[in-house]
Coordinates of C-alpha atoms in Angstrom, one line a residue:
Chain F
M1 CA 99.2 102.4 124.5
D2 CA 102.6 102.2 126.9
I3 CA 103.6 105.5 128.8
R4 CA 106.0 106.9 126.8
S5 CA 103.2 107.0 123.7
F6 CA 101.2 108.6 126.0
L7 CA 103.0 110.7 127.3
S8 CA 104.2 112.0 123.5
T9 CA 100.6 111.7 122.6
I10 CA 100.6 114.7 125.7
V11 CA 103.8 116.8 124.2
S12 CA 102.4 116.8 121.1
V13 CA 98.9 118.2 121.8
L14 CA 100.7 120.8 124.3
V15 CA 103.0 121.8 121.0
A16 CA 100.4 121.8 119.0
L17 CA 97.9 124.3 121.3
F18 CA 101.2 126.4 122.1
V19 CA 102.0 127.2 118.0
Y20 CA 98.0 127.6 117.5
G21 CA 98.6 130.0 120.9
L22 CA 100.9 131.9 118.8
F23 CA 98.0 132.8 115.9
I24 CA 95.6 133.1 118.9
M25 CA 97.9 136.0 120.4
Y26 CA 98.7 137.3 116.7
F27 CA 94.7 138.3 116.5
G28 CA 94.9 139.7 119.4
G29 CA 93.5 137.4 121.4
D30 CA 95.1 135.6 125.1
P31 CA 96.0 132.3 124.4
L32 CA 95.4 130.6 128.0
D33 CA 92.3 133.4 128.3
A34 CA 90.6 131.5 124.9
Y35 CA 91.5 128.0 125.8
Y36 CA 89.9 128.7 129.5
R37 CA 86.8 129.8 127.4
M38 CA 86.9 127.2 124.7
F39 CA 86.9 124.1 127.6
R40 CA 84.2 126.1 129.7
N41 CA 82.0 126.2 126.3
S42 CA 82.8 122.9 125.4
Y43 CA 82.1 120.4 128.7
L44 CA 81.2 122.6 131.3
D45 CA 78.0 124.4 130.0
P46 CA 75.3 122.0 129.0
N47 CA 73.9 123.8 125.5
G48 CA 77.5 123.2 125.2
L49 CA 78.3 119.5 126.2
Y50 CA 75.8 118.1 124.2
E51 CA 77.1 120.0 120.6
T52 CA 80.4 118.8 122.0
L53 CA 79.4 114.8 122.8
R54 CA 77.4 115.1 118.7
L55 CA 80.3 115.9 117.2
A56 CA 82.3 113.3 119.1
G57 CA 79.8 111.1 118.3
S58 CA 80.5 111.7 114.2
L59 CA 83.6 111.9 114.9
A60 CA 84.1 108.9 116.6
I61 CA 82.1 106.9 113.9
L62 CA 84.4 108.0 111.2
S63 CA 87.7 107.6 113.1
A64 CA 86.4 103.9 114.1
G65 CA 85.6 103.5 110.2
L66 CA 89.3 104.9 109.3
S67 CA 90.8 103.2 112.1
L68 CA 90.3 99.6 110.3
V69 CA 92.0 100.8 107.0
F70 CA 94.9 102.7 108.5
K71 CA 95.8 99.7 110.4
A72 CA 96.3 97.8 107.3
G73 CA 98.2 100.8 105.6
I74 CA 95.0 102.1 103.2
W75 CA 95.1 105.7 103.2
N76 CA 91.5 106.1 103.1
I77 CA 91.0 110.1 102.5
G78 CA 87.5 110.2 101.5
A79 CA 85.2 109.8 104.5
E80 CA 84.4 113.7 103.9
G81 CA 82.7 112.5 100.6
Q82 CA 81.5 109.1 102.5
Y83 CA 79.9 110.8 104.5
I84 CA 78.2 113.3 102.0
I85 CA 77.1 110.8 99.9
G86 CA 75.9 108.8 102.7
G87 CA 73.5 111.4 104.2
I88 CA 72.6 112.1 100.1
A89 CA 71.2 108.5 99.6
A90 CA 69.6 109.0 102.7
G91 CA 67.7 112.1 101.6
Y92 CA 66.9 110.0 98.7
M93 CA 64.6 107.7 100.7
I94 CA 63.2 110.4 102.8
Y95 CA 62.7 113.3 100.2
V96 CA 61.9 111.7 96.9
F97 CA 60.8 107.7 97.6
N98 CA 57.7 107.2 99.7
I99 CA 57.9 104.1 101.4
G100 CA 54.3 104.3 103.3
F101 CA 55.6 105.2 106.6
E102 CA 57.9 107.0 108.5
T103 CA 61.3 105.1 110.4
P104 CA 65.0 106.2 109.9
V105 CA 65.7 103.0 109.8
I106 CA 65.7 102.6 106.3
P107 CA 67.2 105.6 105.2
I108 CA 70.4 104.5 107.5
L109 CA 70.7 101.6 106.2
V110 CA 70.2 103.0 102.8
G111 CA 73.4 105.7 103.6
M112 CA 75.3 103.1 105.2
L113 CA 75.5 100.8 102.0
V114 CA 76.0 103.2 99.7
G115 CA 78.3 105.3 101.4
S116 CA 80.2 101.9 101.9
L117 CA 80.0 101.3 98.0
Y118 CA 81.2 104.9 97.6
S119 CA 84.9 103.7 99.1
A120 CA 84.7 100.1 97.6
V121 CA 85.0 101.5 94.2
P122 CA 88.3 103.3 94.8
A123 CA 88.9 100.0 96.9
Y124 CA 88.2 97.8 94.1
L125 CA 90.8 100.1 91.6
K126 CA 93.4 99.7 94.2
Y127 CA 93.0 95.9 94.3
K128 CA 92.9 95.6 91.0
L129 CA 94.9 98.2 88.9
D130 CA 97.0 99.3 92.4
V131 CA 95.6 102.8 91.5
N132 CA 96.5 105.2 93.6
E133 CA 93.3 105.5 97.0
V134 CA 94.5 108.6 98.4
L135 CA 93.9 110.6 95.3
T136 CA 91.2 109.0 93.6
T137 CA 89.1 108.7 97.5
L138 CA 90.7 112.3 97.5
M139 CA 88.8 113.4 93.8
L140 CA 85.5 111.8 95.3
N141 CA 85.0 114.9 98.2
Y142 CA 85.5 116.7 95.5
V143 CA 82.3 115.1 93.3
A144 CA 80.2 114.4 96.8
L145 CA 80.7 118.0 97.7
Y146 CA 79.4 119.2 94.0
I147 CA 76.5 116.1 94.4
L148 CA 75.8 118.0 97.9
Y149 CA 75.6 122.1 96.1
Y150 CA 73.7 120.2 93.1
H151 CA 70.6 118.7 96.0
V152 CA 71.2 121.6 98.4
Y153 CA 71.2 124.9 95.6
G154 CA 69.2 123.0 93.0
V155 CA 66.6 120.4 93.4
W156 CA 65.9 119.8 96.7
R157 CA 66.2 123.7 97.6
D158 CA 63.1 124.4 100.2
P159 CA 61.4 127.3 98.3
S160 CA 59.7 128.5 101.4
T161 CA 63.1 129.6 103.0
F162 CA 63.6 132.3 100.6
G163 CA 67.5 133.1 100.1
F164 CA 68.4 130.6 102.4
P165 CA 69.9 127.2 100.3
V166 CA 68.6 124.5 102.4
T167 CA 66.6 121.3 101.8
P168 CA 63.2 121.4 104.2
E169 CA 63.3 120.2 107.3
I170 CA 62.8 116.5 107.4
S171 CA 59.4 115.3 109.5
M172 CA 59.7 113.9 113.1
G173 CA 58.9 110.3 111.9
F174 CA 62.3 110.0 110.3
R175 CA 63.9 111.7 113.1
L176 CA 66.8 109.9 115.7
P177 CA 65.8 110.9 119.1
D178 CA 67.6 112.2 121.8
I179 CA 69.1 109.6 124.1
L180 CA 69.3 110.1 128.1
G181 CA 70.1 114.1 126.6
M182 CA 72.2 113.6 124.7
N183 CA 72.4 113.5 120.7
F184 CA 71.9 109.7 119.8
L185 CA 75.0 109.6 117.7
F186 CA 77.3 110.1 121.1
P187 CA 75.8 106.5 122.6
L188 CA 75.5 105.1 119.4
S189 CA 79.3 105.6 118.4
I190 CA 80.5 104.1 121.9
I191 CA 79.0 101.0 120.2
V192 CA 80.7 101.1 117.3
S193 CA 83.8 102.0 118.4
I194 CA 83.1 98.6 120.9
V195 CA 82.4 96.9 117.3
A196 CA 85.5 97.6 115.4
Y197 CA 87.7 97.6 118.1
Y198 CA 86.5 93.8 117.8
I199 CA 87.0 93.4 114.8
L200 CA 90.8 94.6 114.4
F201 CA 91.7 93.3 117.4
R202 CA 89.8 90.2 118.7
S203 CA 88.9 88.5 114.7
K204 CA 91.2 86.8 112.8
Y205 CA 90.3 89.2 109.7
G206 CA 91.4 92.3 112.1
F207 CA 94.4 90.0 112.4
K208 CA 95.1 89.7 108.7
L209 CA 94.5 93.2 108.3
R210 CA 96.8 94.1 110.8
V211 CA 99.8 92.1 109.8
Y212 CA 98.9 93.7 105.6
G213 CA 99.4 96.9 107.6
E214 CA 102.5 95.9 109.0
N215 CA 104.1 93.9 106.7
R216 CA 102.3 94.0 102.5
E217 CA 105.2 90.2 101.3
A218 CA 103.9 88.6 104.9
A219 CA 100.4 88.9 103.5
K220 CA 100.9 87.9 100.0
Y221 CA 103.3 84.5 101.3
S222 CA 100.0 83.6 103.7
R223 CA 98.1 83.6 101.0
Y224 CA 95.0 86.3 102.7
N225 CA 92.7 86.8 100.0
L226 CA 93.3 90.7 99.4
F227 CA 90.1 91.5 98.2
T228 CA 88.2 91.1 101.2
L229 CA 91.1 92.7 102.5
I230 CA 91.8 96.1 100.5
V231 CA 87.7 96.4 98.9
G232 CA 86.2 94.8 103.0
S233 CA 88.3 96.9 104.8
M234 CA 87.4 100.1 102.7
A235 CA 83.4 99.2 102.6
L236 CA 83.9 99.2 106.3
S237 CA 85.2 102.3 106.5
G238 CA 82.4 103.5 104.0
L239 CA 79.7 102.1 105.9
A240 CA 80.5 104.0 108.7
S241 CA 81.0 107.3 107.7
G242 CA 78.1 106.8 106.1
L243 CA 76.4 105.8 109.5
A244 CA 78.0 109.1 110.8
G245 CA 76.3 111.1 107.9
T246 CA 73.1 110.0 108.1
G247 CA 73.3 110.2 112.2
D248 CA 74.1 113.7 111.4
F249 CA 71.3 114.5 108.8
L250 CA 68.5 111.9 110.9
S251 CA 69.7 113.0 114.4
Y252 CA 70.9 116.9 114.3
Y253 CA 70.4 118.7 111.0
H254 CA 67.1 117.4 110.0
R255 CA 68.0 118.9 106.6
F256 CA 70.8 119.7 104.3
K257 CA 72.2 122.8 103.8
P258 CA 76.1 123.6 102.2
G259 CA 77.9 123.2 104.8
Y260 CA 76.6 120.0 105.7
A261 CA 80.0 118.1 106.5
A262 CA 82.5 120.6 107.6
G263 CA 85.1 119.0 107.0
L264 CA 84.1 116.3 109.7
G265 CA 85.6 113.8 107.2
Y266 CA 89.3 115.5 107.5
T267 CA 89.3 115.9 111.5
A268 CA 88.7 112.1 111.6
I269 CA 91.7 111.4 109.7
I270 CA 93.7 113.6 112.8
T271 CA 91.6 111.7 115.8
T272 CA 91.9 108.4 114.4
L273 CA 95.8 108.8 113.8
V274 CA 96.4 110.4 117.3
G275 CA 94.3 107.6 118.6
E276 CA 96.8 104.9 116.7
S277 CA 94.3 103.8 114.4
N278 CA 92.8 101.9 117.8
P279 CA 88.9 102.5 117.8
I280 CA 89.0 103.1 121.9
Y281 CA 91.7 105.8 122.0
T282 CA 90.0 106.8 118.9
L283 CA 87.0 107.3 120.5
I284 CA 88.7 109.7 123.6
S285 CA 90.7 111.5 121.2
S286 CA 87.2 112.0 119.0
I287 CA 86.0 113.8 122.4
F288 CA 89.1 115.8 122.7
F289 CA 89.1 117.2 119.3
A290 CA 85.4 117.7 119.2
G291 CA 85.6 120.1 122.3
F292 CA 88.3 121.8 120.2
L293 CA 86.4 122.3 117.2
Y294 CA 82.6 123.2 119.0
G295 CA 85.3 126.0 121.5
S296 CA 87.5 126.8 118.3
N297 CA 83.4 128.5 117.0
T298 CA 83.9 130.4 120.1
I299 CA 87.5 131.6 120.0
S300 CA 85.9 132.7 116.2
I301 CA 83.8 134.9 117.9
V302 CA 85.6 135.9 121.4
A303 CA 89.1 136.6 119.7
G304 CA 88.3 137.2 115.7
V305 CA 90.8 134.0 115.2
P306 CA 89.1 132.4 111.6
F307 CA 87.7 128.9 111.9
E308 CA 90.6 127.7 109.3
G309 CA 93.3 127.9 111.9
I310 CA 92.3 125.1 114.0
Y311 CA 93.5 123.2 111.1
I312 CA 97.0 125.0 112.2
F313 CA 96.5 122.9 115.6
E314 CA 96.0 119.8 113.6
G315 CA 98.8 119.7 111.1
V316 CA 100.8 120.7 113.9
L317 CA 99.6 117.4 116.2
L318 CA 99.6 115.6 113.3
A319 CA 103.3 116.5 112.5
F320 CA 104.6 115.9 115.8
I321 CA 102.4 112.3 116.4
I322 CA 104.1 110.9 113.0
S323 CA 107.4 112.2 113.9
R324 CA 107.7 110.9 117.8
R325 CA 107.9 107.3 116.7
Y326 CA 111.2 108.0 114.5
I327 CA 112.3 110.3 117.0
G328 CA 114.4 107.7 118.9
R329 CA 115.6 106.8 115.1
W330 CA 116.9 110.1 114.9
V331 CA 118.6 110.9 117.6
K332 CA 120.7 107.5 117.0
W333 CA 121.1 108.9 113.5
M334 CA 122.7 112.2 114.8
G335 CA 125.2 110.0 117.5
A336 CA 125.8 107.5 114.8
E337 CA 127.0 111.2 112.6
N338 CA 129.0 112.4 115.4
S339 CA 130.8 109.4 116.5
Chain B
M1 CA 86.7 136.1 67.8
D2 CA 87.6 138.4 71.3
G3 CA 85.4 135.7 72.9
G4 CA 87.9 133.0 71.6
G5 CA 91.0 135.1 72.6
E6 CA 89.7 134.6 76.1
F7 CA 89.1 131.1 75.8
I8 CA 92.3 130.3 75.3
K9 CA 93.5 132.5 77.7
L10 CA 91.8 131.0 80.2
I11 CA 92.7 127.8 79.6
I12 CA 96.5 128.4 79.1
D13 CA 95.9 130.6 82.5
S14 CA 94.1 127.2 83.9
S15 CA 96.9 125.1 82.3
T16 CA 99.7 126.7 83.2
V17 CA 98.5 126.7 87.1
L18 CA 98.1 122.6 86.9
L19 CA 102.0 122.9 84.9
L20 CA 103.7 124.6 87.6
A21 CA 102.0 122.7 90.3
S22 CA 103.3 119.0 88.4
L23 CA 106.3 120.2 87.9
G24 CA 107.7 121.1 90.8
E25 CA 106.0 118.1 92.5
L26 CA 107.5 116.2 89.5
I27 CA 111.2 116.8 90.7
K28 CA 110.4 116.1 93.8
E29 CA 109.3 113.0 92.7
R30 CA 111.8 112.3 90.6
S31 CA 114.2 112.7 93.6
G32 CA 111.9 110.0 95.6
I33 CA 110.2 111.9 98.0
L34 CA 106.4 111.7 97.8
N35 CA 104.1 115.8 98.9
L36 CA 100.9 115.4 99.3
G37 CA 100.7 118.1 100.6
L38 CA 100.3 120.1 97.3
E39 CA 96.7 121.3 98.0
G40 CA 98.1 123.2 101.0
I41 CA 101.3 124.4 99.4
I42 CA 99.1 125.9 96.5
S43 CA 96.9 127.3 99.0
F44 CA 98.9 129.3 100.9
S45 CA 101.5 130.7 98.3
A46 CA 98.6 131.9 96.4
M47 CA 97.1 133.9 99.9
S48 CA 101.0 134.5 100.1
A49 CA 101.1 136.3 96.7
I50 CA 98.0 138.1 96.9
A51 CA 98.4 139.4 100.2
V52 CA 102.0 140.8 98.8
Y53 CA 100.4 142.1 95.8
I54 CA 98.0 144.0 98.2
E55 CA 100.2 145.3 100.8
V56 CA 103.0 146.3 98.6
G57 CA 101.6 146.1 94.9
N58 CA 104.4 144.8 93.7
P59 CA 103.4 141.9 91.9
Y60 CA 107.2 140.2 91.4
L61 CA 108.2 140.8 95.0
A62 CA 104.6 139.0 95.5
I63 CA 105.8 135.9 93.2
L64 CA 108.6 135.8 94.2
V65 CA 107.3 135.3 98.0
A66 CA 104.7 132.9 96.9
G67 CA 107.7 130.8 95.9
V68 CA 109.2 131.0 99.5
A69 CA 106.0 129.9 101.1
G70 CA 106.1 127.5 98.7
A71 CA 109.9 126.4 99.5
F72 CA 108.8 127.6 103.1
L73 CA 106.2 124.8 103.5
S74 CA 108.4 122.4 101.2
L75 CA 111.4 122.2 104.0
I76 CA 108.7 121.2 106.8
H77 CA 107.6 118.4 104.5
G78 CA 111.0 117.4 103.1
F79 CA 112.5 117.7 106.8
I80 CA 110.2 115.4 108.2
S81 CA 110.4 113.1 105.1
N82 CA 114.2 112.7 105.1
Y83 CA 115.4 113.5 108.7
I84 CA 112.9 111.8 110.7
K85 CA 112.2 109.9 108.1
A86 CA 108.2 109.4 109.3
D87 CA 105.3 107.9 106.4
Q88 CA 105.3 109.9 103.3
V89 CA 102.1 110.0 103.0
L90 CA 101.2 111.6 106.9
S91 CA 103.5 113.8 106.7
G92 CA 102.0 115.4 103.1
L93 CA 98.6 115.6 104.8
A94 CA 100.4 117.9 108.0
V95 CA 101.7 119.6 105.2
L96 CA 98.4 119.9 104.4
F97 CA 96.6 120.6 106.8
I98 CA 99.5 123.4 107.8
G99 CA 99.2 124.8 104.9
I100 CA 95.2 125.5 104.9
G101 CA 95.2 126.5 108.3
L102 CA 98.0 129.2 107.4
S103 CA 96.5 130.7 104.4
G104 CA 92.6 130.6 106.3
L105 CA 94.3 132.5 109.2
L106 CA 96.5 134.8 108.1
G107 CA 94.3 135.1 105.1
S108 CA 91.0 135.7 106.6
K109 CA 91.2 139.6 106.0
Y110 CA 91.7 139.5 102.3
E111 CA 89.0 137.0 101.5
G112 CA 87.2 138.2 99.2
L113 CA 89.4 140.9 97.7
K114 CA 90.0 141.8 94.2
V115 CA 92.7 142.6 92.5
D116 CA 93.9 143.5 89.2
P117 CA 95.6 140.4 87.4
L118 CA 98.9 140.6 86.2
T119 CA 99.7 142.3 82.6
P120 CA 101.2 140.3 79.8
V121 CA 103.7 140.6 78.2
R122 CA 103.3 140.9 74.5
I123 CA 105.6 138.6 72.4
V124 CA 105.7 139.6 68.5
L125 CA 106.4 136.7 66.6
G126 CA 106.4 137.6 63.0
D127 CA 102.7 138.4 62.8
F128 CA 101.8 136.2 65.7
I129 CA 101.2 138.4 68.9
I130 CA 101.4 136.4 72.3
S131 CA 100.9 137.9 74.8
M132 CA 101.4 136.0 78.2
D133 CA 102.1 136.9 81.8
I134 CA 105.5 136.4 83.2
L135 CA 104.4 133.1 85.0
T136 CA 103.4 131.6 82.2
I137 CA 106.6 132.4 80.1
T138 CA 107.8 130.8 83.3
A139 CA 106.0 127.7 83.3
Y140 CA 106.3 127.2 79.1
I141 CA 110.5 127.4 79.6
L142 CA 110.5 125.4 82.7
A143 CA 108.9 122.3 81.2
P144 CA 111.5 121.3 78.0
L145 CA 114.1 123.2 80.9
L146 CA 113.5 120.9 83.3
F147 CA 113.5 118.1 81.0
I148 CA 117.0 118.7 79.3
I149 CA 118.4 119.3 83.3
L150 CA 116.7 115.5 84.0
Y151 CA 117.6 113.5 81.2
K152 CA 121.0 115.7 79.9
T153 CA 123.1 117.0 82.9
R154 CA 124.9 115.8 85.7
Y155 CA 122.4 117.4 88.1
G156 CA 119.6 115.4 86.3
L157 CA 121.6 112.1 86.6
I158 CA 121.5 112.9 90.4
I159 CA 118.6 113.9 91.1
R160 CA 117.6 110.4 89.1
G161 CA 119.6 108.8 91.0
L162 CA 118.0 109.9 94.2
G163 CA 114.6 108.8 93.7
D164 CA 115.7 105.2 91.7
Q165 CA 119.1 104.7 93.2
P166 CA 120.0 106.5 96.3
E167 CA 122.4 104.0 98.1
G168 CA 124.5 104.1 94.9
L169 CA 124.9 107.8 95.3
D170 CA 125.0 107.2 99.2
Y171 CA 128.2 104.8 98.3
L172 CA 129.7 107.4 95.8
G173 CA 129.6 109.7 99.3
Y174 CA 126.7 112.0 98.6
D175 CA 124.6 113.1 101.3
V176 CA 121.0 111.4 100.1
D177 CA 119.3 113.1 103.0
K178 CA 120.5 116.7 102.2
L179 CA 120.2 116.5 98.2
R180 CA 116.8 115.0 98.5
T181 CA 115.7 118.1 100.9
I182 CA 117.1 120.6 98.6
V183 CA 115.5 119.1 95.5
V184 CA 112.1 119.5 97.8
V185 CA 112.2 122.7 98.7
V186 CA 113.5 123.9 94.8
G187 CA 110.5 122.1 93.5
G188 CA 108.1 123.7 96.6
F189 CA 109.2 126.9 95.1
I190 CA 108.2 126.0 91.9
V191 CA 105.1 124.2 93.4
G192 CA 104.8 127.9 94.7
L193 CA 104.6 129.9 91.6
A194 CA 101.3 128.4 91.1
G195 CA 99.8 129.5 93.8
A196 CA 100.6 133.2 92.4
K197 CA 99.4 132.1 88.9
L198 CA 96.5 131.4 90.2
T199 CA 95.6 134.3 92.6
L200 CA 97.3 137.0 90.5
A201 CA 96.1 135.7 87.1
L202 CA 93.7 133.0 87.0
I203 CA 91.5 133.8 89.6
P204 CA 92.7 137.7 90.8
M205 CA 90.8 137.5 94.1
W206 CA 91.4 135.4 97.8
S207 CA 88.9 132.8 99.0
I208 CA 90.3 129.9 101.2
N209 CA 88.7 127.5 98.6
V210 CA 90.8 129.2 96.0
S211 CA 92.8 125.9 94.5
G212 CA 89.8 123.7 94.3
G213 CA 91.2 120.3 94.6
R214 CA 94.2 121.7 91.8
G215 CA 96.9 120.2 94.2
W216 CA 95.5 116.9 94.0
I217 CA 95.0 116.8 90.1
A218 CA 98.5 117.9 89.7
L219 CA 99.6 115.0 91.5
A220 CA 97.4 112.7 89.5
L221 CA 99.5 114.3 86.3
V222 CA 102.6 113.8 87.8
V223 CA 101.8 110.0 87.9
S224 CA 100.0 110.5 84.0
S225 CA 102.6 111.9 82.9
L226 CA 105.1 109.1 83.8
W227 CA 107.8 111.6 85.6
N228 CA 108.4 113.2 82.4
P229 CA 108.6 117.3 82.2
M230 CA 107.5 117.3 78.2
L231 CA 104.2 114.6 79.2
T232 CA 103.2 116.7 82.3
F233 CA 103.0 119.8 79.9
L234 CA 100.6 118.2 77.3
V235 CA 98.7 116.7 80.0
A236 CA 98.1 119.8 81.7
H237 CA 97.0 121.3 79.2
V238 CA 94.2 118.6 78.7
F239 CA 93.4 119.3 82.1
G240 CA 93.7 122.9 82.2
F241 CA 90.8 122.9 79.7
L242 CA 88.8 119.9 81.6
N243 CA 88.8 122.7 84.9
Q244 CA 87.7 125.1 83.0
F245 CA 84.9 123.2 81.4
P246 CA 82.3 124.1 83.8
I247 CA 82.8 127.7 82.6
L248 CA 83.3 126.9 79.2
S249 CA 79.9 124.5 79.3
Q250 CA 77.9 127.5 80.4
V251 CA 79.0 130.1 77.7
M252 CA 78.3 127.6 75.1
G253 CA 74.7 126.8 76.4
L254 CA 74.9 123.4 77.5
E255 CA 71.6 122.7 79.0
V256 CA 73.0 120.9 82.3
D257 CA 73.3 121.7 85.5
S258 CA 76.4 123.9 86.2
R259 CA 77.4 122.0 89.3
L260 CA 76.8 118.5 88.6
I261 CA 78.9 119.8 85.2
S262 CA 82.0 120.9 88.2
T263 CA 82.5 117.2 89.0
T264 CA 84.1 116.9 85.7
P265 CA 87.7 117.6 86.3
Y266 CA 87.4 115.3 89.8
L267 CA 86.1 112.8 87.5
S268 CA 88.1 113.1 84.5
T269 CA 90.9 112.9 86.8
I270 CA 89.8 109.5 88.2
V271 CA 89.6 108.2 85.0
L272 CA 93.3 109.4 83.7
L273 CA 94.5 108.0 86.5
V274 CA 92.7 104.1 85.8
I275 CA 93.8 104.6 82.4
F276 CA 97.8 104.7 83.4
S277 CA 97.6 102.2 85.8
L278 CA 96.1 99.4 82.8
P279 CA 98.8 96.4 82.7
M280 CA 99.4 97.5 79.3
L281 CA 100.2 100.9 80.4
K282 CA 102.4 100.0 83.2
R283 CA 104.8 97.9 81.6
L284 CA 105.5 101.0 79.4
G285 CA 105.4 103.0 82.1
Y286 CA 108.0 104.1 84.6
A287 CA 107.9 105.7 88.2
P288 CA 111.1 106.8 91.0
R289 CA 111.6 103.2 92.2
E290 CA 112.1 104.7 95.9
L291 CA 109.2 107.3 95.7
G292 CA 107.6 107.3 99.0
K293 CA 110.5 105.5 101.0
P294 CA 112.8 107.4 103.0
Y295 CA 116.5 106.0 102.5
I296 CA 118.3 104.0 105.7
R297 CA 121.1 103.1 105.5
R298 CA 121.9 99.3 105.7
D299 CA 124.7 98.3 107.6

């Protein structure tokens, strides 16, 4: 990332913070005070830091997967659904099938595989019939959400919790341990990000993905195997989403509840684009967004700003991030118009 | 008998939401601009409609404000797409997030509030008495009207030109970016009416998830109606029915889990997209040639 795009990212974040700040004022809060509290609660408080890094881990794993497809110009908007379905598949290995002994490994592998298949289907439709992947992956998010509800409110519901629609807690043997006081997912996300970076920028496959993303015609003339590019990258991205979903289930929630996914798959779209689809940068943007996500809970408690407000922040930020690359062209266009 | 009438009304209401949203998106796409933020626009205009209706009590003002809300968000999208010339997939997503965020923030105090649905107008046609609300009538007039405008008038020629041959219009001295932005804003107003229809008639209450993916389904309807308003009219009614299928199946006493049956509109949307992507149909079909591409003059 050169200095100019770094600065423009910072400016975009500041503009988005400013717009979100206007809404905090609308709800009677003081934006600077709110941002300070957010920062303190998310990064300086030990419990808050744990939560922030857990969220950062999930977001970074999701973003690492999305980086692969976004760099190839394939818009997988279905990370949310792949996350949920991966988690549910892992749930089947615990709640339904008895494998005889307790280990998190098999649920994780199954969760990754199923998450991967769930994104390979729209990818294959895109490869074979040129079906718009944005629409299909999005539809599958809704399908996944209802499948989650089917299990949480229905077949897996824990009868002992009375009113609460949650599934029973999984036993200790299935859980992922903390590492050095951090949730398992954060150290894991560093490894996943490095692997994704290696695939994307140091391997032949990643080179082809980037060529395909930059110039479809060039990829066709070079006789690249489009099946491995489209279906392969989508499957890898689904693999990562499935890992994040399974990881959150086994390391943090230990059960399913209706708010299990909480929109992380959508926020990961923003973290990926802010990080320019480079898995190392997306790791950094994930840590930032995780702090913001966790901190916005504090804002909604302290200043009464509804949680959905964060989407304003994300939307304005995205609008500026995608515009900055073109603003130069726009300025040139204005000049041409005047001359 | 009365129950049957209720069903028909439910299906018509549900279809009109999809129809208005698809028609709005259709003319945008005919001008070459793809707006994936439909879900956010519907959500924000639905919230605006019910907020004005609760605060002021005038349904017509509520409908107007919903349209303006839709036009406003579309203007953001039109500006980024036409003047900054950024990727339209991403600017659509930005508008999606902004729309969801705005409706979540400004709508929070109306969360869960119910209102009386729009009072229908009774139309007597001989022996038939049809009662429809103003938005249904608008949608039913709009579909053939847009068809006529698109295919039989000079304006339609220009709109289609924007999507198929923008360079031709540019040579003739038309301002492609400006015209596309105008079409996008007008389309946004129509999408806004879909939002009003949603919270003033179909589901007369506010919750953040009220749209439930209708924006995305509407996007798929535009593709599968081959960008033709009259076909949109037909397909919207099929999907209006499928969208209410979860409710209908319960009333009919189908022994399937209600949560699983709720996936039908989404799965059938995928099936529809696949059918319309089959090579056989694709050859017959049409898509605006420059859809999703910003117009950049080649010097």
